[in-house]
């Protein structure tokens, strides 16, 4: 190949008809010269050159939509080199294996660090910046929904209800600025349970009160749920969940929404367990501050585990009871 | 120096001499993309998209689409994509606003949720229409742009009224609606000044749905028969624990087989539909053929899924190239004359259809 004058074979399409023209391309003094079936000149700064791919023909597009398909890639590369053409930074990065490997390493590092530290920190910041009123608005209708489907009025004697609520209200919280809350008593169709709603309601089921059958243990359960409210876990989980969902769609959505949902569910599990650990720590601190033995909280987990075994719906998204008990023993 | 005529010879129509009378030979679509090359584009796109919190995704889309188009070759020329990243970004911001508002509205109250749903229902057909126009206007082959016409009335009939009717008839209308959507898309597409046309009947869509349903059902029955003996044994033994570890292992394999089967149903169905659609689409008097095979496509889909899960997603670009290569290379065009005679027609009626390239938004709704 003689590329002293770098003459490049190409096809020319004029942008007006699909007819193909055989031409050659050369560059003289920053002007591209097309000759052959068609004669045409154009300043090279007005031309767009497509990216170099392994098998695809490169295209040189004129401002009016006409373009050349290059038939002789080696001669074209020589021509580009001679005119001082340089690929963009992104193209150079992807065309070297070193650049690709670096991109892979950085992407993986960002994803892992973002999942472990970045997203929880950002969600924590966002949740604590968001006024409580907004959070309450989000969860306003959850309790009435649950009342229709899964809960019925409590059969605990009113005196017992008042004793529980009154005692808990007199406890000191481990940190300043505990949010306002309301303890609601309900009979449950889904077994012993207690949960906090974004609306500030702490739902305590009769079944759980009967199961633990111990006033200190009920205080421990309530302290754990108040921990969820105080730490804004519900809003944090909501933000983290939707961010993971968005990231999974970005990564896998092109291929399959079935695959995109797998990481969402699996990755959310860690956040769920982290939140439970935080609420346990909150409960431990609250019990210690009020002179109640933390064995009350251990009693709750033991009772739940005995009642429902490992398959408890209450424990499934939570750390294993044995691990939580060991943690409490450690904290003591 | 390379002689252009020698290079051209390989791509010439077989009967150049008499192209007025005899139809030139069938032209296959060829896809020259490679997984390892696309992997590099994909990973660099991913990095910049993450670092810019999604903003780069519009540029990433252009680079990805250009890679696919540049590597799609028909009769010795490749396709080209002209979409502007800024327009795509604007479209994505609008789409994000709509879907974000919809998601938040239901958290606030049911009334706000239904209001957002109604707004979305009114907006989506229009967004789909603009998205189709954007996609086709920004695609070209041999320097001539594709285009998309259509009217607002037809858009709302096809993408709002018919889907609602489908839901109300317990999905009995689904094949009919599917046929109307494809008819709308293909009848209003054009290449230069030449229109595409669509000739598959609603009846043929019902037939494709029935075949897919029968295959799905047949597969489930076959799986049931294959594993039935084990289940009877387990029930007789009084439970999986009593029946021993072999029975438990069989249940695990059973679940895996069912999952793989369910996962291959969608590509199987899409195979039937792609063949139906392209075998009944014409561009002027030129016909298309699509000869995808169900078994091959199901094999690609299942092995892709295994690859993606086993590599935690790194196989995705390879999977996309494999699927794309099979789908594209299953297609041919059967010309009724020379492919050299298309005339660009977009310039004249650009204003009539509102196709000012810069004003269009791409909403990237993959349908």
XYZ file of C-alpha atoms in Angstrom:
699
model
C 0.000 0.000 0.000
C 1.359 3.381 -0.952
C -0.033 5.949 1.404
C 2.382 8.693 0.590
C -0.556 10.628 -0.775
C -3.130 8.584 1.239
C -5.908 8.028 -1.271
C -8.811 6.237 0.397
C -11.426 4.129 -1.421
C -14.961 4.874 -0.275
C -18.647 4.764 -1.126
C -20.470 8.074 -1.383
C -24.172 8.561 -0.615
C -25.552 12.001 -1.378
C -28.339 12.047 1.251
C -31.005 12.530 -1.422
C -31.169 9.064 -2.957
C -29.994 5.631 -1.858
C -27.740 5.351 -4.923
C -24.182 4.340 -4.207
C -21.207 6.079 -5.838
C -17.622 4.761 -5.944
C -15.209 7.518 -4.975
C -11.802 8.178 -3.484
C -11.000 10.551 -0.648
C -7.863 12.597 -0.136
C -7.047 15.615 2.002
C -5.202 18.629 0.628
C -4.446 21.513 2.986
C -7.225 20.760 5.494
C -9.770 20.299 2.682
C -11.252 16.869 1.974
C -11.386 16.144 -1.733
C -13.810 13.535 -3.072
C -13.271 12.363 -6.640
C -14.524 9.523 -8.831
C -18.244 9.238 -9.636
C -18.767 12.413 -7.583
C -16.531 15.445 -7.203
C -16.830 17.404 -4.016
C -14.685 19.408 -1.568
C -15.274 20.252 2.067
C -13.167 21.710 4.893
C -12.274 18.839 7.239
C -13.371 20.781 10.326
C -16.987 20.572 9.010
C -16.894 16.770 8.694
C -17.945 14.290 11.351
C -15.883 11.090 11.538
C -17.538 8.088 13.178
C -15.830 6.039 15.880
C -13.466 3.232 14.891
C -14.963 -0.198 15.514
C -13.382 -3.565 14.783
C -15.643 -4.667 11.926
C -17.829 -1.689 11.052
C -16.977 0.646 8.196
C -16.242 4.171 9.351
C -18.393 7.014 8.112
C -17.452 10.566 7.205
C -20.540 12.764 7.252
C -20.902 16.095 5.457
C -22.925 18.974 6.956
C -25.771 18.378 4.435
C -26.282 14.706 5.382
C -24.257 13.196 2.530
C -21.664 10.724 3.768
C -18.807 8.414 2.844
C -18.447 4.784 3.908
C -14.750 4.021 4.070
C -13.729 0.817 2.256
C -10.014 0.931 3.047
C -9.555 1.310 6.816
C -5.730 1.183 6.810
C -5.420 4.017 4.291
C -8.057 5.992 6.195
C -6.173 5.609 9.491
C -3.045 6.910 7.750
C -5.027 9.835 6.394
C -6.439 10.665 9.825
C -2.980 10.480 11.378
C -1.619 12.824 8.726
C -4.367 15.405 9.345
C -3.776 15.311 13.105
C -7.211 13.858 13.923
C -7.512 12.666 17.505
C -10.198 10.457 19.063
C -12.097 11.814 22.063
C -10.953 10.899 25.566
C -13.812 8.433 26.031
C -13.021 6.633 22.759
C -9.311 6.349 23.594
C -10.196 4.985 27.023
C -12.434 2.238 25.680
C -10.036 1.293 22.887
C -7.224 0.364 25.263
C -7.566 -2.661 27.503
C -5.845 -0.743 30.270
C -8.473 2.004 30.104
C -11.265 -0.565 30.065
C -9.821 -2.388 33.077
C -9.471 0.894 34.956
C -13.088 1.760 34.115
C -14.171 -1.650 35.369
C -12.202 -1.347 38.622
C -13.485 2.160 39.344
C -17.102 1.198 38.508
C -16.962 -1.847 40.787
C -15.384 0.200 43.600
C -18.023 2.923 43.300
C -20.868 0.393 43.329
C -19.549 -1.503 46.369
C -18.579 1.575 48.395
C -21.796 3.329 47.411
C -23.823 0.368 48.594
C -21.940 -0.081 51.871
C -21.416 3.566 52.870
C -22.551 6.161 50.335
C -26.203 5.293 49.958
C -26.912 4.675 53.683
C -25.198 7.976 54.563
C -27.067 9.893 51.866
C -30.394 8.315 52.829
C -29.723 9.083 56.500
C -28.982 12.710 55.655
C -32.042 13.021 53.415
C -34.340 11.347 55.955
C -33.151 13.589 58.777
C -33.472 16.705 56.626
C -36.989 15.807 55.555
C -39.503 17.347 57.990
C -41.342 14.784 60.118
C -44.639 16.147 58.740
C -43.789 15.007 55.221
C -42.975 11.520 56.454
C -46.233 11.434 58.362
C -48.113 12.427 55.194
C -46.571 9.478 53.337
C -47.776 6.942 55.888
C -51.097 8.551 56.756
C -53.299 5.897 55.216
C -51.290 2.811 56.110
C -52.952 2.196 59.481
C -56.508 2.386 58.107
C -55.452 0.030 55.314
C -54.032 -2.473 57.835
C -57.114 -2.100 60.050
C -59.262 -3.215 57.127
C -57.106 -6.184 56.136
C -55.023 -7.564 58.976
C -55.901 -5.973 62.306
C -58.951 -5.854 64.538
C -59.625 -3.941 67.804
C -57.603 -5.031 70.812
C -59.122 -7.295 73.459
C -56.606 -6.242 76.106
C -58.333 -4.661 79.114
C -58.187 -0.817 78.846
C -56.436 -0.669 82.220
C -53.609 -2.898 80.898
C -53.341 -0.755 77.759
C -53.112 2.423 79.835
C -50.564 0.876 82.172
C -48.299 -0.091 79.225
C -48.649 3.261 77.418
C -48.273 5.223 80.680
C -45.137 3.388 81.787
C -43.483 3.748 78.383
C -44.259 7.469 78.239
C -42.404 7.973 81.523
C -39.239 6.294 80.277
C -36.319 8.524 79.276
C -35.258 8.245 75.633
C -31.539 7.576 74.954
C -31.197 10.654 72.738
C -32.816 14.065 72.639
C -35.533 14.901 70.123
C -37.557 11.695 70.050
C -40.435 12.140 67.583
C -44.031 12.215 68.747
C -45.647 8.787 68.651
C -48.856 7.024 69.558
C -49.088 3.452 70.783
C -52.054 1.655 69.236
C -53.243 -1.721 70.487
C -54.645 -4.196 67.970
C -55.546 -7.827 67.690
C -53.617 -9.383 64.830
C -54.500 -11.979 62.215
C -50.822 -12.538 61.418
C -49.536 -13.632 64.814
C -47.411 -11.828 67.401
C -45.984 -8.649 65.967
C -45.096 -5.042 66.657
C -44.213 -2.411 64.115
C -43.780 1.308 63.707
C -45.491 3.177 60.873
C -44.184 6.365 59.234
C -47.315 8.049 60.603
C -45.800 7.755 64.110
C -48.125 4.934 65.176
C -46.468 2.082 67.059
C -48.731 -0.922 66.575
C -48.529 -3.481 69.388
C -50.504 -6.682 68.942
C -52.268 -8.477 71.787
C -50.573 -11.680 70.673
C -47.111 -10.234 71.328
C -48.122 -8.860 74.740
C -49.428 -12.325 75.691
C -46.406 -14.090 74.216
C -43.751 -12.190 76.167
C -46.051 -11.893 79.209
C -43.659 -9.575 80.983
C -43.948 -5.799 81.391
C -40.231 -5.108 80.991
C -40.217 -7.116 77.768
C -43.126 -5.047 76.386
C -41.110 -1.905 77.225
C -38.165 -3.413 75.289
C -40.375 -4.057 72.244
C -41.732 -0.496 72.331
C -38.211 0.929 72.757
C -37.089 -1.025 69.687
C -39.981 0.367 67.618
C -39.383 3.910 68.890
C -35.795 3.402 67.728
C -37.106 2.813 64.182
C -39.092 6.062 64.355
C -36.293 8.074 65.945
C -33.692 6.888 63.435
C -36.127 7.521 60.549
C -35.615 3.994 59.298
C -38.769 3.907 57.190
C -37.837 6.914 55.098
C -34.253 5.719 54.849
C -35.341 2.289 53.622
C -37.703 3.920 51.143
C -34.906 6.073 49.707
C -32.374 3.227 49.694
C -34.823 0.814 48.121
C -35.765 3.140 45.290
C -32.124 4.049 44.623
C -31.166 0.364 44.409
C -34.144 -0.259 42.156
C -33.099 2.595 39.876
C -29.497 1.368 39.771
C -30.585 -2.204 39.021
C -32.815 -1.021 36.177
C -29.907 1.001 34.838
C -27.590 -2.011 34.963
C -29.857 -4.904 34.085
C -33.094 -3.349 32.831
C -32.095 -3.657 29.177
C -31.827 -7.395 29.521
C -34.636 -8.484 31.761
C -36.807 -6.986 34.466
C -36.786 -10.391 36.179
C -33.035 -10.179 36.594
C -33.259 -6.506 37.573
C -35.470 -7.403 40.536
C -33.103 -9.995 42.018
C -30.479 -7.522 43.329
C -33.198 -5.172 44.595
C -34.599 -7.816 46.884
C -31.263 -9.286 47.946
C -29.435 -6.030 48.537
C -32.318 -4.572 50.508
C -31.965 -7.402 53.013
C -28.701 -6.021 54.378
C -30.264 -2.596 54.900
C -33.211 -4.187 56.645
C -30.933 -6.080 59.025
C -28.786 -3.006 59.651
C -31.920 -1.105 60.644
C -32.916 -3.866 63.075
C -29.470 -3.774 64.683
C -29.701 -0.004 65.082
C -33.141 -0.303 66.665
C -31.798 -3.025 69.004
C -28.963 -0.700 70.052
C -31.500 2.059 70.638
C -33.613 -0.258 72.786
C -30.559 -1.398 74.782
C -29.562 2.224 75.446
C -33.104 3.107 76.460
C -33.423 0.133 78.834
C -30.038 0.884 80.419
C -30.934 4.538 80.921
C -34.130 3.574 82.762
C -32.610 0.878 84.924
C -34.398 -1.985 83.173
C -32.338 -5.107 82.568
C -31.531 -5.774 78.894
C -32.466 -9.387 79.559
C -36.005 -8.095 78.851
C -35.045 -7.701 75.164
C -33.353 -11.112 75.140
C -36.569 -12.527 76.542
C -38.511 -11.060 73.577
C -36.289 -12.729 70.984
C -36.260 -16.034 72.796
C -40.022 -16.029 73.085
C -40.446 -15.173 69.390
C -37.984 -17.821 68.307
C -39.650 -20.450 70.445
C -43.098 -19.510 69.150
C -42.297 -19.328 65.457
C -38.992 -21.067 64.889
C -36.637 -19.871 62.185
C -39.460 -19.289 59.743
C -41.041 -16.412 61.645
C -42.238 -13.727 59.238
C -41.253 -11.236 61.903
C -37.667 -12.460 61.949
C -37.082 -13.251 58.263
C -35.912 -9.785 57.281
C -34.176 -9.461 60.639
C -30.847 -10.830 61.820
C -31.080 -14.314 63.353
C -32.385 -14.178 66.926
C -29.295 -15.951 68.276
C -27.028 -13.314 66.734
C -29.156 -10.492 68.167
C -29.122 -12.075 71.631
C -25.343 -12.477 71.479
C -25.052 -8.814 70.504
C -27.158 -7.690 73.458
C -25.060 -9.831 75.792
C -21.965 -8.178 74.297
C -23.407 -4.689 74.766
C -24.192 -5.398 78.364
C -3.993 1.533 -3.176
C -7.092 -0.608 -3.010
C -9.325 -0.599 -6.020
C -12.850 0.350 -4.919
C -14.422 -1.791 -7.621
C -12.798 -4.932 -6.247
C -14.107 -4.164 -2.781
C -17.530 -3.340 -4.153
C -17.784 -6.555 -6.121
C -18.410 -8.552 -2.990
C -21.465 -6.526 -2.145
C -23.008 -6.074 -5.581
C -26.416 -7.443 -6.449
C -26.048 -10.665 -8.412
C -27.881 -9.443 -11.477
C -26.765 -5.858 -11.864
C -27.155 -6.079 -15.616
C -30.910 -6.458 -15.733
C -32.164 -4.792 -12.619
C -35.170 -3.238 -14.346
C -36.937 -6.545 -14.910
C -35.609 -9.308 -12.706
C -35.719 -8.870 -8.959
C -32.235 -8.822 -7.504
C -31.432 -11.603 -5.064
C -32.463 -11.695 -1.465
C -30.240 -9.532 0.719
C -29.450 -10.735 4.246
C -29.045 -8.381 7.192
C -25.582 -8.881 8.673
C -24.511 -7.916 12.185
C -20.781 -7.493 12.734
C -20.760 -6.399 16.396
C -18.654 -8.412 18.851
C -19.241 -9.004 22.535
C -15.704 -8.217 23.677
C -15.690 -4.945 21.754
C -19.117 -3.900 23.015
C -18.073 -4.823 26.568
C -15.560 -1.952 26.498
C -18.159 0.537 25.317
C -20.610 -0.749 27.907
C -18.260 -0.569 30.894
C -17.006 2.934 30.001
C -20.625 4.091 29.476
C -21.545 2.599 32.839
C -18.691 4.319 34.658
C -19.491 7.766 33.266
C -23.223 7.281 33.837
C -22.635 6.465 37.506
C -20.088 9.227 38.053
C -22.421 11.852 36.515
C -25.449 10.485 38.430
C -27.194 9.436 35.246
C -26.652 12.525 33.124
C -24.167 10.761 30.851
C -26.766 8.054 30.128
C -27.992 10.134 27.173
C -24.505 10.188 25.625
C -24.128 6.508 26.489
C -27.317 5.742 24.600
C -26.034 7.516 21.486
C -22.712 5.644 21.608
C -24.416 2.305 22.170
C -26.964 2.885 19.388
C -24.235 4.010 16.983
C -22.335 0.816 17.731
C -25.371 -1.322 16.923
C -26.305 0.690 13.814
C -22.766 0.939 12.411
C -22.457 -2.828 12.724
C -25.764 -3.595 10.991
C -25.034 -4.108 7.310
C -27.506 -4.556 4.474
C -26.537 -4.835 0.807
C -23.062 -3.454 1.434
C -24.011 -0.369 3.452
C -24.582 0.156 7.166
C -27.108 2.088 9.212
C -26.423 5.341 11.051
C -27.876 7.016 14.140
C -28.149 10.799 14.456
C -29.899 11.314 17.818
C -28.601 14.247 19.843
C -27.684 13.436 23.449
C -29.118 16.748 24.688
C -32.569 15.925 23.229
C -32.400 12.467 24.774
C -31.453 13.956 28.144
C -34.380 16.383 27.986
C -36.727 13.509 27.196
C -35.406 11.516 30.124
C -35.923 14.423 32.526
C -39.555 14.734 31.384
C -40.122 10.970 31.679
C -38.502 10.942 35.138
C -40.799 13.757 36.228
C -43.926 11.863 35.107
C -42.976 8.550 36.681
C -41.635 10.186 39.852
C -44.850 12.178 40.313
C -46.870 9.015 39.764
C -44.917 7.057 42.374
C -45.083 9.767 45.003
C -48.757 10.562 44.397
C -49.963 7.172 45.661
C -47.986 7.631 48.866
C -49.767 10.913 49.543
C -53.327 9.737 48.968
C -55.403 7.541 46.696
C -57.066 10.601 45.121
C -53.715 12.138 44.206
C -52.601 8.729 42.949
C -55.537 8.338 40.582
C -55.134 11.923 39.370
C -51.498 11.134 38.548
C -52.566 7.887 36.871
C -55.032 9.796 34.653
C -52.352 12.337 33.784
C -49.946 9.526 32.937
C -52.593 7.771 30.836
C -53.116 10.955 28.832
C -49.386 11.641 28.482
C -48.034 8.197 27.603
C -49.573 7.832 24.110
C -48.224 11.236 23.168
C -44.796 10.373 24.606
C -44.741 7.072 22.689
C -45.640 8.888 19.479
C -42.895 11.495 19.876
C -40.455 8.779 20.834
C -41.213 6.800 17.656
C -40.778 9.938 15.569
C -37.487 10.706 17.278
C -36.139 7.199 16.848
C -37.029 6.884 13.169
C -36.145 10.422 12.169
C -32.706 9.914 13.695
C -32.057 6.615 11.924
C -30.689 6.463 8.421
C -29.489 3.980 5.844
C -27.461 4.952 2.777
C -27.787 8.588 3.848
C -31.585 8.606 3.763
C -33.511 9.119 6.949
C -36.407 7.061 8.177
C -39.499 8.879 9.400
C -42.752 8.403 11.250
C -46.116 10.066 10.562
C -49.374 9.232 12.322
C -52.098 11.417 13.774
C -52.980 12.210 17.382
C -56.392 10.531 16.951
C -54.823 7.240 15.810
C -52.193 7.456 18.566
C -54.788 7.761 21.340
C -56.974 5.067 19.789
C -54.027 2.662 19.591
C -52.252 3.390 22.858
C -55.102 4.416 25.179
C -58.537 3.236 24.002
C -57.521 -0.234 22.818
C -55.358 -1.086 25.864
C -58.216 0.003 28.155
C -60.658 -2.140 26.151
C -58.186 -5.026 26.436
C -58.165 -4.807 30.222
C -61.986 -4.539 30.308
C -62.375 -7.703 28.183
C -60.108 -9.718 30.497
C -57.319 -9.575 27.883
C -59.342 -11.393 25.206
C -58.598 -8.403 22.969
C -54.832 -8.542 23.666
C -53.800 -10.132 20.314
C -56.043 -7.699 18.431
C -54.578 -4.709 20.290
C -51.067 -6.023 19.708
C -51.809 -6.296 15.968
C -53.192 -2.735 15.885
C -50.126 -1.370 17.696
C -47.756 -3.055 15.233
C -49.931 -1.982 12.287
C -49.859 1.598 13.536
C -46.075 1.490 13.988
C -45.297 -0.060 10.617
C -47.970 1.613 8.463
C -46.788 5.058 9.526
C -43.064 4.406 9.205
C -41.260 5.393 6.074
C -37.829 5.289 4.555
C -37.194 8.522 2.698
C -40.378 9.043 0.709
C -41.245 5.316 0.596
C -43.785 4.008 3.096
C -43.686 0.785 5.045
C -46.904 -1.217 5.131
C -48.156 -3.959 7.424
C -50.236 -6.921 6.255
C -50.547 -9.330 9.209
C -54.182 -9.841 10.207
C -55.574 -9.819 13.740
C -56.411 -13.502 13.166
C -52.751 -14.345 12.651
C -51.923 -12.655 15.972
C -54.588 -14.741 17.725
C -53.007 -17.817 16.157
C -49.509 -16.819 17.389
C -50.873 -16.243 20.897
C -52.637 -19.603 20.851
C -49.489 -21.411 19.669
C -47.428 -19.733 22.397
C -50.062 -20.630 24.966
C -50.166 -24.242 23.775
C -46.351 -24.505 23.918
C -46.346 -23.032 27.425
C -49.035 -25.418 28.590
C -47.433 -28.416 26.858
C -44.110 -27.654 28.548
C -45.720 -27.439 31.971
C -47.535 -30.740 31.411
C -44.287 -32.394 30.275
C -42.435 -31.076 33.342
C -45.311 -32.220 35.545
C -45.221 -35.741 34.068
C -41.442 -35.968 34.370
C -41.488 -35.060 38.054
C -44.914 -36.482 38.917
C -43.549 -39.812 40.189
C -41.287 -38.125 42.712
C -44.152 -36.017 44.024
C -46.426 -39.020 44.448
C -43.588 -40.766 46.330
C -43.099 -37.711 48.558
C -46.811 -37.494 49.362
C -46.898 -41.218 50.141
C -43.849 -40.896 52.402
C -45.681 -38.153 54.303
C -43.501 -35.133 53.421
C -40.206 -34.113 51.807
C -38.183 -34.674 54.978
C -39.370 -38.232 55.320
C -38.759 -38.998 51.626
C -35.017 -38.409 51.976
C -32.384 -36.164 50.400
C -32.899 -37.459 46.827
C -36.507 -36.236 46.868
C -35.455 -32.831 48.211
C -32.837 -32.591 45.435
C -35.459 -33.497 42.850
C -37.719 -30.715 44.109
C -34.835 -28.253 43.732
C -34.236 -29.432 40.138
C -37.974 -29.228 39.466
C -38.100 -25.597 40.621
C -35.037 -24.782 38.498
C -36.604 -26.379 35.409
C -39.910 -24.552 35.945
C -38.061 -21.276 36.368
C -35.959 -21.820 33.228
C -39.091 -22.766 31.304
C -41.009 -19.693 32.432
C -37.985 -17.554 31.630
C -37.710 -18.882 28.071
C -41.414 -18.323 27.357
C -41.095 -14.597 26.689
C -38.259 -14.901 24.124
C -40.158 -17.821 22.600
C -43.253 -15.653 22.213
C -41.244 -12.691 20.906
C -39.688 -15.036 18.313
C -43.098 -16.017 16.973
C -44.193 -12.377 16.940
C -41.025 -11.058 15.266
C -41.374 -13.618 12.473
C -45.053 -12.786 12.063
C -44.413 -9.042 12.002
C -41.492 -8.950 9.586
C -42.786 -11.614 7.220
C -45.808 -9.352 6.763
C -44.091 -5.988 6.465
C -43.221 -4.318 3.193
C -41.214 -1.279 2.241
C -42.822 -0.091 -0.968
C -42.837 -3.356 -2.956
C -39.821 -4.836 -1.183
C -40.618 -7.651 1.223
C -38.880 -8.751 4.419
C -38.409 -12.215 5.814
C -37.632 -13.247 9.377
C -36.689 -16.854 10.083
C -36.005 -16.995 13.803
C -36.251 -20.419 15.381
C -37.974 -20.845 18.718
C -35.562 -23.453 20.084
C -32.456 -21.458 19.183
C -33.865 -18.265 20.726
C -34.881 -20.050 23.937
C -31.367 -21.532 24.144
C -29.813 -18.070 23.742
C -32.146 -16.566 26.351
C -31.540 -19.247 28.989
C -27.746 -19.377 28.513
C -27.675 -15.560 28.605
C -29.502 -15.572 31.917
C -27.143 -18.156 33.403
C -24.153 -16.147 32.132
C -25.452 -12.893 33.578
C -26.235 -14.342 36.992
C -22.946 -16.301 37.176
C -20.847 -13.220 36.306
C -22.906 -10.801 38.437
C -23.860 -8.867 35.318
C -20.544 -8.709 33.452
C -21.946 -10.956 30.737
C -24.688 -8.417 29.904
C -22.944 -6.798 26.902
C -22.095 -10.235 25.460
C -25.690 -11.342 25.992
C -27.027 -8.275 24.209
C -24.741 -8.812 21.222
C -25.655 -12.503 20.965
C -29.376 -11.743 21.004
C -29.016 -8.829 18.605
C -26.883 -10.840 16.181
C -29.380 -13.682 16.053
C -32.395 -11.401 15.651
C -30.803 -9.252 12.941
C -29.197 -12.091 10.995
C -32.503 -13.954 10.883
C -33.817 -11.204 8.635
C -33.534 -10.598 4.915
C -34.993 -8.135 2.494
C -36.436 -9.467 -0.759
C -36.131 -6.547 -3.147
C -38.602 -6.144 -5.979
C -36.188 -3.837 -7.755
C -33.001 -1.968 -7.100
C -32.236 -0.751 -3.602
C -30.530 2.228 -5.258
C -33.765 3.971 -6.188
C -35.083 5.266 -2.862
C -35.502 9.008 -2.692
C -35.225 11.126 0.438
C -38.628 12.599 1.144
C -38.347 13.808 4.699
C -37.277 17.320 3.893
C -40.579 18.284 2.218
C -43.030 17.132 4.873
C -40.838 17.753 7.883
C -42.892 20.745 8.980
C -46.210 19.058 8.255
C -45.582 16.307 10.772
C -43.823 18.512 13.268
C -40.542 16.720 12.825
C -38.077 19.428 13.641
C -35.180 17.291 14.734
C -34.051 19.604 17.517
C -37.520 19.896 19.021
C -38.133 16.205 19.355
C -37.626 14.395 22.598
C -36.637 10.802 22.982
C -38.477 9.062 25.779
C -36.772 5.753 25.264
C -39.791 3.635 26.004
C -38.734 0.246 24.764
C -41.867 -1.378 23.400
